[in-house]
Amino acid sequence: QPLSSVMVKNIQASDYPVTVSLRARTEPNRAVDVKAEIIGRIVALPVEKGGQVNVGDIICELAAEDRHEILDQANAVLSKAQLDYDGALRLKSGGYQSRTAIADALARLETAKASVKRAKLNRDKLFIRAPFAGVVDARPVEQGDFMQRGDVCAQILDLNPLLVSGRLAETSVAKINVGDKVGASLATGETLQGTVRFVERNSDLVTRTFRLEALVANSDLSLRSGLTAEMTIPVGTARAHLVNASLLV
């Protein structure tokens, strides 16, 4: 039989990146349901759904009712208690006041101070404020609604930075460390770059996987929460030969 002709090519091993890939999704960095701490009727909603807020911005305002008058009364009682206590101290210096009377005056003064502080807190709680900068993603109440203590005024999402989370297989978890660089491709076509923030220490009992969180910049808030992503994490290099599949065929 005649020998077959073949082609020969010399190839050298090169360093190729080794990566860990996993399915992921985008999430807010923080999300909180801002709730009322006192009961009252809503008289103002300064921020609409989808609006941006800064720390301390008012998102719900409750009716004051008699809370301002209660504070004024508490301040008046405090002024009277302060005068009584100061007078008791002056009488003590002249030997005309007992220690018991002075202690009673001090107790009334401290009680009055506590009443003023409580009244100020109740007045301040009329304004439900944003705990951090973010976006009002949900607002289940309207002006005129009556809120009980613990009712939700709004849900605020912190989307900058944005969180990208996925589940790591137990065979890969030892290769990933906090601070590692991460690439993510979203289903919408965007490509993101971020950094590993957290790798879970305790695996899921069913899947035996570990939660991984990475942070990516989102200063213009163009990226949304809940998007599907493909996360890729470089974990080193390996020596390998590049052999085209067509040669094997």
Coordinates of N, CA, C and O in Angstrom, one line a residue, residues 18 25-26 34 36 43 51 65 76 104 106 134 137 141 143 172-173 205 210 218 222 228 231 244 248:
V18 N -6.7 30.5 32.9 CA -7.7 29.5 33.4 C -8.7 30.3 34.1 O -8.4 31.2 35.0
R25 N -26.6 36.8 38.7 CA -27.6 37.8 38.5 C -27.2 39.1 39.2 O -26.5 39.0 40.2
T26 N -27.8 40.2 38.7 CA -27.5 41.5 39.4 C -28.5 41.7 40.5 O -29.6 41.3 40.4
V34 N -38.3 51.0 54.2 CA -38.4 52.1 55.2 C -39.8 52.1 55.8 O -40.8 52.3 55.1
A36 N -42.6 53.2 59.1 CA -43.0 54.2 60.1 C -42.8 53.7 61.5 O -42.9 52.6 61.8
V43 N -49.4 63.1 54.9 CA -49.8 64.4 54.4 C -49.0 64.8 53.2 O -49.4 65.7 52.5
G51 N -37.8 57.8 41.8 CA -37.0 58.9 42.0 C -35.8 58.6 42.8 O -35.7 57.6 43.6
E65 N -50.5 66.6 64.1 CA -51.6 66.5 65.1 C -51.2 67.4 66.3 O -50.9 68.6 66.1
A76 N -41.9 73.8 78.6 CA -42.3 74.6 79.7 C -42.1 73.9 81.1 O -41.6 74.5 82.0
D104 N -35.3 65.5 95.2 CA -36.6 65.5 94.6 C -36.6 66.5 93.4 O -37.1 66.2 92.3
L106 N -34.0 67.5 91.6 CA -33.2 66.9 90.6 C -33.9 65.8 89.8 O -33.9 65.7 88.6
G134 N -30.1 56.4 47.1 CA -30.6 55.3 46.3 C -31.8 55.7 45.5 O -32.0 56.9 45.2
D137 N -37.8 52.4 44.7 CA -38.3 51.4 43.8 C -39.7 51.0 44.0 O -40.4 50.5 43.1
V141 N -47.9 53.3 49.6 CA -48.9 54.2 50.2 C -49.1 55.4 49.4 O -48.3 55.7 48.5
Q143 N -50.9 59.6 49.6 CA -51.3 60.7 50.5 C -52.7 60.5 51.0 O -53.6 60.2 50.3
S172 N -14.4 24.7 43.0 CA -13.8 26.0 42.5 C -13.6 27.0 43.7 O -12.9 28.0 43.5
V173 N -14.3 26.8 44.8 CA -14.3 27.8 45.8 C -13.0 28.1 46.4 O -12.7 29.3 46.7
L205 N -26.9 23.4 51.8 CA -27.0 22.0 52.1 C -27.5 21.1 51.0 O -27.1 19.9 50.9
F210 N -21.4 27.6 47.0 CA -21.1 28.8 47.9 C -21.5 30.1 47.2 O -21.2 30.2 46.0
N218 N -21.7 51.5 38.9 CA -23.0 51.8 38.3 C -23.4 53.3 38.6 O -24.5 53.5 39.1
S222 N -27.6 53.1 35.2 CA -28.1 52.6 33.9 C -28.4 51.1 34.1 O -29.2 50.5 33.3
T228 N -29.9 38.7 34.3 CA -29.1 37.5 34.2 C -27.7 37.8 33.7 O -27.5 38.7 32.8
M231 N -20.7 35.2 34.8 CA -19.6 35.7 35.5 C -18.4 34.9 35.2 O -18.4 33.6 35.2
N244 N -6.0 23.1 16.6 CA -7.3 23.4 16.0 C -8.1 22.1 15.8 O -7.6 21.0 15.5
L248 N -8.0 17.7 14.0 CA -8.5 16.4 14.5 C -9.5 15.7 13.6 O -9.5 14.5 13.4

